[in-house]
Tab-separated table of N, CA, C and O in Angstrom:
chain	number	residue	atom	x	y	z
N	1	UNK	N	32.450	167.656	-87.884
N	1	UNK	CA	31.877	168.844	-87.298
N	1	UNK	C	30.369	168.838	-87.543
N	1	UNK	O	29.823	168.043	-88.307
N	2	UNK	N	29.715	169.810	-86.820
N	2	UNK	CA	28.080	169.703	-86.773
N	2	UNK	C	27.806	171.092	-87.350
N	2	UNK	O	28.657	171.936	-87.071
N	3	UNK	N	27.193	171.324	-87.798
N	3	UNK	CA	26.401	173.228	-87.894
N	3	UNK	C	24.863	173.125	-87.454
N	3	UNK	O	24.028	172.284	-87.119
N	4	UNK	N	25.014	174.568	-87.673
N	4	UNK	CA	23.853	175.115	-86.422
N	4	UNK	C	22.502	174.269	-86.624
N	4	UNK	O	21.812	174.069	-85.625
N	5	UNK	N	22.118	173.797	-87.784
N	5	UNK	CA	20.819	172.861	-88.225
N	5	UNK	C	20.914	171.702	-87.483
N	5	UNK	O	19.847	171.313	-87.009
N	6	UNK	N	22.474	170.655	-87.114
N	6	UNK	CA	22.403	169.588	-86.846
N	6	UNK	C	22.861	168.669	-87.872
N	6	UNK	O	23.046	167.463	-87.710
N	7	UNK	N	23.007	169.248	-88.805
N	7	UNK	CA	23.876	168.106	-90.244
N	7	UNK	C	25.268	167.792	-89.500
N	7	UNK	O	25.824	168.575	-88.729
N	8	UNK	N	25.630	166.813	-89.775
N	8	UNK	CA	26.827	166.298	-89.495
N	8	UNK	C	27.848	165.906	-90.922
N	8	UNK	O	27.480	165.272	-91.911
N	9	UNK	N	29.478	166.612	-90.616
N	9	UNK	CA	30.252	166.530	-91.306
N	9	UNK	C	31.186	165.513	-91.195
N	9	UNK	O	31.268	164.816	-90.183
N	10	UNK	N	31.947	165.372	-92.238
N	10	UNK	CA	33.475	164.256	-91.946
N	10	UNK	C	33.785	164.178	-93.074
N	10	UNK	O	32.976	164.240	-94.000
N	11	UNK	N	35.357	163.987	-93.237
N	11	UNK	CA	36.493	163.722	-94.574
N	11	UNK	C	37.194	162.374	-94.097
N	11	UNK	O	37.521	161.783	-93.067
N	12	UNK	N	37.215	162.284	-95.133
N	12	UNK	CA	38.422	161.056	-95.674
N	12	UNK	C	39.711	161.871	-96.446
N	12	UNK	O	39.734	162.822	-97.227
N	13	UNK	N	40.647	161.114	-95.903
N	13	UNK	CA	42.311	161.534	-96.308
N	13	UNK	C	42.452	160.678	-97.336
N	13	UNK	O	43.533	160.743	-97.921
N	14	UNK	N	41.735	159.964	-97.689
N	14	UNK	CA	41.981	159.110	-99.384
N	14	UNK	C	43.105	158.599	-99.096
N	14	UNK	O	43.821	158.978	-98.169
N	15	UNK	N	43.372	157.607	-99.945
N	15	UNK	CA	44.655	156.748	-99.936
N	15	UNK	C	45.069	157.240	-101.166
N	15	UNK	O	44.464	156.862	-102.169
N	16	UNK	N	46.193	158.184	-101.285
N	16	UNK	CA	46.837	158.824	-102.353
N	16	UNK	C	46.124	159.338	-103.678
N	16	UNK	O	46.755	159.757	-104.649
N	17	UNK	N	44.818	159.264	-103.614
N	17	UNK	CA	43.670	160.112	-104.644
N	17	UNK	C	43.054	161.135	-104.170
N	17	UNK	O	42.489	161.886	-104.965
N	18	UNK	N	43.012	161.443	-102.564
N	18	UNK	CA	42.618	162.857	-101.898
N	18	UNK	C	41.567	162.293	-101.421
N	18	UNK	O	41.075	161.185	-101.640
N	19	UNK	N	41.187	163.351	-100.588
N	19	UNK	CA	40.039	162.944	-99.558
N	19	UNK	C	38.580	163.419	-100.260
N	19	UNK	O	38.524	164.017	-101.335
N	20	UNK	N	37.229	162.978	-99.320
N	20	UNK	CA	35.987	163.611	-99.651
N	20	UNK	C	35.303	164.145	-98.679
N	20	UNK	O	35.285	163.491	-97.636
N	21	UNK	N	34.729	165.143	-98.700
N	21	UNK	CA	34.214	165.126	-97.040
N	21	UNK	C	32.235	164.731	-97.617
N	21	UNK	O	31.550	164.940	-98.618
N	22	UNK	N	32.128	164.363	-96.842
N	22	UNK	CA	30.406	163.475	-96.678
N	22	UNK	C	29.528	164.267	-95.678
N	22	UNK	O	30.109	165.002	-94.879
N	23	UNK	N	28.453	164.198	-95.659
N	23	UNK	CA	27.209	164.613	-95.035
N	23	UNK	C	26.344	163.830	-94.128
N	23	UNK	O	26.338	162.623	-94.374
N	24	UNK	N	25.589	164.235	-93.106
N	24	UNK	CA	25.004	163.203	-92.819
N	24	UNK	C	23.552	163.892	-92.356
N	24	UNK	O	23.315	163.835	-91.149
N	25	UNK	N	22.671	164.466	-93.120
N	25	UNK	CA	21.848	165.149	-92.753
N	25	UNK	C	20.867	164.829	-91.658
N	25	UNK	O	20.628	163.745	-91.125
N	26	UNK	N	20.252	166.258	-91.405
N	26	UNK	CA	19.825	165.945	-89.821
N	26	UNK	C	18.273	165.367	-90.741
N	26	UNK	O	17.643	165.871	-91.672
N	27	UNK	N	18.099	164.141	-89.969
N	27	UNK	CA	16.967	163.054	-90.139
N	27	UNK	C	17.234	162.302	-91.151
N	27	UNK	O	16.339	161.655	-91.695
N	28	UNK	N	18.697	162.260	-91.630
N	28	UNK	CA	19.049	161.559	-93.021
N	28	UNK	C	19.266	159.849	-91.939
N	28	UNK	O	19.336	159.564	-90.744
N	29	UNK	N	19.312	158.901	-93.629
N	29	UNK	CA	19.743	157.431	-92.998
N	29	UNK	C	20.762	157.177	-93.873
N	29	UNK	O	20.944	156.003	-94.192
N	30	UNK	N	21.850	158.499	-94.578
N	30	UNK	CA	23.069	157.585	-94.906
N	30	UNK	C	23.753	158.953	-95.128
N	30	UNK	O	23.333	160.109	-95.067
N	31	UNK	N	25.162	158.316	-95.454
N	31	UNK	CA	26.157	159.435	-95.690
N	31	UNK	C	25.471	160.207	-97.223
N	31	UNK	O	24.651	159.655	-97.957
N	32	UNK	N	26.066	161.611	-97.436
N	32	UNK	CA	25.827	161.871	-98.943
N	32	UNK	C	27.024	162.446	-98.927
N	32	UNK	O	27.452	163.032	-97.933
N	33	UNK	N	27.850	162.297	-100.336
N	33	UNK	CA	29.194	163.323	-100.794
N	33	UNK	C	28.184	164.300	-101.089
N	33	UNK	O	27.020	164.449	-101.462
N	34	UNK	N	29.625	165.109	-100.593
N	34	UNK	CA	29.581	166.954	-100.467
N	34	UNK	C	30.566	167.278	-101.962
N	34	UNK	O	31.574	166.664	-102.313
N	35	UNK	N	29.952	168.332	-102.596
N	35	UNK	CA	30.714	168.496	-104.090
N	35	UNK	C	30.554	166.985	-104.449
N	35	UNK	O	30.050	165.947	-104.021
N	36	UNK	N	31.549	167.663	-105.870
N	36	UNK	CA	32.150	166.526	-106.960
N	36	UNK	C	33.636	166.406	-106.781
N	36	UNK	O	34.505	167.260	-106.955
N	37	UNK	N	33.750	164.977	-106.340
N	37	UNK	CA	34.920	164.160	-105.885
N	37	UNK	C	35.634	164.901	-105.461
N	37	UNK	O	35.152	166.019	-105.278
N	38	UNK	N	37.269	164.681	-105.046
N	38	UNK	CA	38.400	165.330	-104.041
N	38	UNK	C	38.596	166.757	-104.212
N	38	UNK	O	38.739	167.185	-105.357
N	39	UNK	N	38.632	167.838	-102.862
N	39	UNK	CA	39.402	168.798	-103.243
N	39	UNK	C	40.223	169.218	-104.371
N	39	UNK	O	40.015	169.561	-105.535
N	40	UNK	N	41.221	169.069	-103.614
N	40	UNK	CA	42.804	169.016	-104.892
N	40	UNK	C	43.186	167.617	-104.741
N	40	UNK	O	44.347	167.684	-105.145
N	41	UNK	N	43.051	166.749	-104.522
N	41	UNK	CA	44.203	165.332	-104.602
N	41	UNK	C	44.913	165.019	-103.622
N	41	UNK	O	45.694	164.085	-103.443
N	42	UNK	N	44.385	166.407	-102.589
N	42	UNK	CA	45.502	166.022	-101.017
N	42	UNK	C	44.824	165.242	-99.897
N	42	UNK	O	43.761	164.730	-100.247
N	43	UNK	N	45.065	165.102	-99.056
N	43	UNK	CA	44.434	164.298	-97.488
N	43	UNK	C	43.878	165.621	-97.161
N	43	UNK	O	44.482	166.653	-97.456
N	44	UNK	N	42.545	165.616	-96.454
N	44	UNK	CA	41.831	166.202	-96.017
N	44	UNK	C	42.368	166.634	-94.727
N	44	UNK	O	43.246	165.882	-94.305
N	45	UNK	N	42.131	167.477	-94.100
N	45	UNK	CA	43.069	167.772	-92.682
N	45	UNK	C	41.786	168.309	-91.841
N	45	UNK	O	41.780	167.877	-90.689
N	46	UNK	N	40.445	169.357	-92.249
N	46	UNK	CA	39.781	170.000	-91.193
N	46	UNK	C	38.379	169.789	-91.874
N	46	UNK	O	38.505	169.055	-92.855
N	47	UNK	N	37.089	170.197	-91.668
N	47	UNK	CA	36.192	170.148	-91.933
N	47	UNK	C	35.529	171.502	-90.947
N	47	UNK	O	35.690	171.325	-89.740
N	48	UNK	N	34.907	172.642	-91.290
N	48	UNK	CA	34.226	173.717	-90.607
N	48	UNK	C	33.221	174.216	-91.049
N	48	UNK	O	33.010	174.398	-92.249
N	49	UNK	N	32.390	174.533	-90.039
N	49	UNK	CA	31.261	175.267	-90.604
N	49	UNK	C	30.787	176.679	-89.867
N	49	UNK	O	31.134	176.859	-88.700
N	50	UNK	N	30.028	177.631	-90.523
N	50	UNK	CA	29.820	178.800	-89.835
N	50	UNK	C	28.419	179.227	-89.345
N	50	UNK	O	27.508	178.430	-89.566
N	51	UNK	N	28.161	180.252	-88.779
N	51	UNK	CA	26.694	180.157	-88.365
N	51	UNK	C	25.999	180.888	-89.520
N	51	UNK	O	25.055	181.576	-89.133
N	52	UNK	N	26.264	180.916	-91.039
N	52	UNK	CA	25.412	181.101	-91.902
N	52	UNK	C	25.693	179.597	-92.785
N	52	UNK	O	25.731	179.686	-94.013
N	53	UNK	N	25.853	178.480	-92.256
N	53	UNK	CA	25.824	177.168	-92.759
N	53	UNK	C	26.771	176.849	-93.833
N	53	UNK	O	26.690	175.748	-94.376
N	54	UNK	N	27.805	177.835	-94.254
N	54	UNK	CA	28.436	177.678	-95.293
N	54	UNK	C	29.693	176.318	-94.952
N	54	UNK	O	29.670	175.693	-93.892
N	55	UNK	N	30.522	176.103	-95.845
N	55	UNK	CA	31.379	174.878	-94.868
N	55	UNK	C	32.347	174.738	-96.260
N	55	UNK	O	32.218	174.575	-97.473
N	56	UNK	N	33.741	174.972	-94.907
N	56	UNK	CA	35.277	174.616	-95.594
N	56	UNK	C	35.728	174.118	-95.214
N	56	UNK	O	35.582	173.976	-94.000
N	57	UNK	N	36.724	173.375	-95.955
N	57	UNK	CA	37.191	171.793	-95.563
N	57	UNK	C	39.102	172.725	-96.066
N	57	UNK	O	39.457	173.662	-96.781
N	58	UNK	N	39.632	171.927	-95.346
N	58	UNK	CA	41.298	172.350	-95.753
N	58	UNK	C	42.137	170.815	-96.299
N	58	UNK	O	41.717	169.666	-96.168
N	59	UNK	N	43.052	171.141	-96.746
N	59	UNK	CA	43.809	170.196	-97.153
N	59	UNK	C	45.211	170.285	-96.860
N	59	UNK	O	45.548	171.414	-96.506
N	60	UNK	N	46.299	169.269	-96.910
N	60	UNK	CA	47.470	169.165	-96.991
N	60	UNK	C	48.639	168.284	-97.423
N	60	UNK	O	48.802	167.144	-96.988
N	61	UNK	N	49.582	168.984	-98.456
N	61	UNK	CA	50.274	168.130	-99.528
N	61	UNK	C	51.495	167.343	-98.661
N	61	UNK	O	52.538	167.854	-98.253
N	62	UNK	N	51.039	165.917	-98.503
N	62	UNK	CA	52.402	165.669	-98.027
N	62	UNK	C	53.508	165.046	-98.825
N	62	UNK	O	53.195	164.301	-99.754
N	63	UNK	N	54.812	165.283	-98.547
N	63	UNK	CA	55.695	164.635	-99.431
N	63	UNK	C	57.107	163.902	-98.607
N	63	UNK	O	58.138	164.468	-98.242
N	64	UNK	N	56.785	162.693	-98.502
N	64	UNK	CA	57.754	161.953	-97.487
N	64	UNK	C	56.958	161.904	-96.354
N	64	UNK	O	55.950	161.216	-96.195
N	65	UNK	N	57.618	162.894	-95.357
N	65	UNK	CA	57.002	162.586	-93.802
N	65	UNK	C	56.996	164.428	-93.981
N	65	UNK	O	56.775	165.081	-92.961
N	66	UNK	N	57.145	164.866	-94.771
N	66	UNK	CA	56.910	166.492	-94.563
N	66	UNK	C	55.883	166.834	-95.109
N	66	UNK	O	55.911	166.460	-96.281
N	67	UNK	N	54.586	167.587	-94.754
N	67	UNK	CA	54.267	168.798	-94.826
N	67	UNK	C	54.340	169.577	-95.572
N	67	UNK	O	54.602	170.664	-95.057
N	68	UNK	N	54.210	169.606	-96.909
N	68	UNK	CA	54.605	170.965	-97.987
N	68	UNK	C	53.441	171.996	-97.846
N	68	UNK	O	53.841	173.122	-98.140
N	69	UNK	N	52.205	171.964	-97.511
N	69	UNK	CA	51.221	173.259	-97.685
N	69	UNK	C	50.200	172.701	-98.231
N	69	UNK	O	50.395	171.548	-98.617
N	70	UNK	N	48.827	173.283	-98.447
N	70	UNK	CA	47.834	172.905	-98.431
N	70	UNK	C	46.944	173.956	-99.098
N	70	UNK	O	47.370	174.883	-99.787
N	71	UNK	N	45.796	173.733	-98.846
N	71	UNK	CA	44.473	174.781	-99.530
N	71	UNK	C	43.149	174.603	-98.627
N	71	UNK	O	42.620	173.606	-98.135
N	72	UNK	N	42.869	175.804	-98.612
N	72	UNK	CA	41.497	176.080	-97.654
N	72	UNK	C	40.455	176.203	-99.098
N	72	UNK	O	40.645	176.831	-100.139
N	73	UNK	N	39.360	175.374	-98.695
N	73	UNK	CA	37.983	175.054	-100.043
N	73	UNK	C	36.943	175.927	-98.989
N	73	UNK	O	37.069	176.108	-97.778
N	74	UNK	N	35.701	176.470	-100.067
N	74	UNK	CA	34.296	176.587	-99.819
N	74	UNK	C	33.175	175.633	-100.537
N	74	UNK	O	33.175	175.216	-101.696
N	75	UNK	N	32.456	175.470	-99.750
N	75	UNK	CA	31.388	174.650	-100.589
N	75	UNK	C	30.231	175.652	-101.122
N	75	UNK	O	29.591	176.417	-100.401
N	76	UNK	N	30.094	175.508	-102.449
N	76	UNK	CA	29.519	176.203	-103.047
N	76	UNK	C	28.255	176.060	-103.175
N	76	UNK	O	27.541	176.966	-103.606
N	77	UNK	N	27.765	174.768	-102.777
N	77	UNK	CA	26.148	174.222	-103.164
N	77	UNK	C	26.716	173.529	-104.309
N	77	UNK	O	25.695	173.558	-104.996
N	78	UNK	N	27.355	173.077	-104.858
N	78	UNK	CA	27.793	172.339	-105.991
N	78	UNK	C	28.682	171.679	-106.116
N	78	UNK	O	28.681	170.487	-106.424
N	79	UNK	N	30.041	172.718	-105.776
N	79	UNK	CA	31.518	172.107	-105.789
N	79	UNK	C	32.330	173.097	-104.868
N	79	UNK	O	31.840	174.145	-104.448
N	80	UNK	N	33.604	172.679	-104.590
N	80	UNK	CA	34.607	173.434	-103.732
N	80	UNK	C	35.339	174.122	-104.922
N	80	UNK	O	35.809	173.854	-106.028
N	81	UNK	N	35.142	175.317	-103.932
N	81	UNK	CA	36.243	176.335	-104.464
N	81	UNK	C	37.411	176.855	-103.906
N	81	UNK	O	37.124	177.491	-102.892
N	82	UNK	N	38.510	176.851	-104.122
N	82	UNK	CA	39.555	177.099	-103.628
N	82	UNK	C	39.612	178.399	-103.300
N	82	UNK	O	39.428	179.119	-104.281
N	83	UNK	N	39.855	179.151	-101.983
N	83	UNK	CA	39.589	181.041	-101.066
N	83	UNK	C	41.204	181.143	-100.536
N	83	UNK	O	41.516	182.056	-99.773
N	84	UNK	N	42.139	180.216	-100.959
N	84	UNK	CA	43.380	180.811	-100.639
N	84	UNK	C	44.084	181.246	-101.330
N	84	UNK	O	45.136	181.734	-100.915
């Protein structure tokens, strides 16, 4: 996803350690991690942002081929906080 400045977002679903979502600032020349390391430990599922620049990323626990539930994060300027 993009926000209103032009920064560009994206997650990784991690290979069973959880995802990260990364940055790509507007006039930047590389990715930067967003927070300190994974959400919770799950695959990343959404990445959003609002028109006061804030940005939540969601997650979801899978187990087998099901779906158990997940967690909606805020980025704090530091780290994600869990708002569900």
């Amino acid at each position: 996803t993009m926000d209103n400045a032009g920064n560009l977002y994206a997650a990784t679903a991690g290979m069973g350690s959880g995802g990260l979502v990364w940055k790509y600032p507007v006039g930047g020349s590389s990715w930067v991690m967003v927070g300190l390391g994974t959400l919770d430990g799950n695959p990343i599922t959404s990445v959003i942002t609002d028109s006061s620049l804030n940005v939540y990323a969601s997650t979801s626990a899978v187990q087998g081929n099901q779906i158990q539930g997940g967690n909606v994060f805020k980025y704090n300027g530091l780290s994600w906080v869990q708002i569900n």
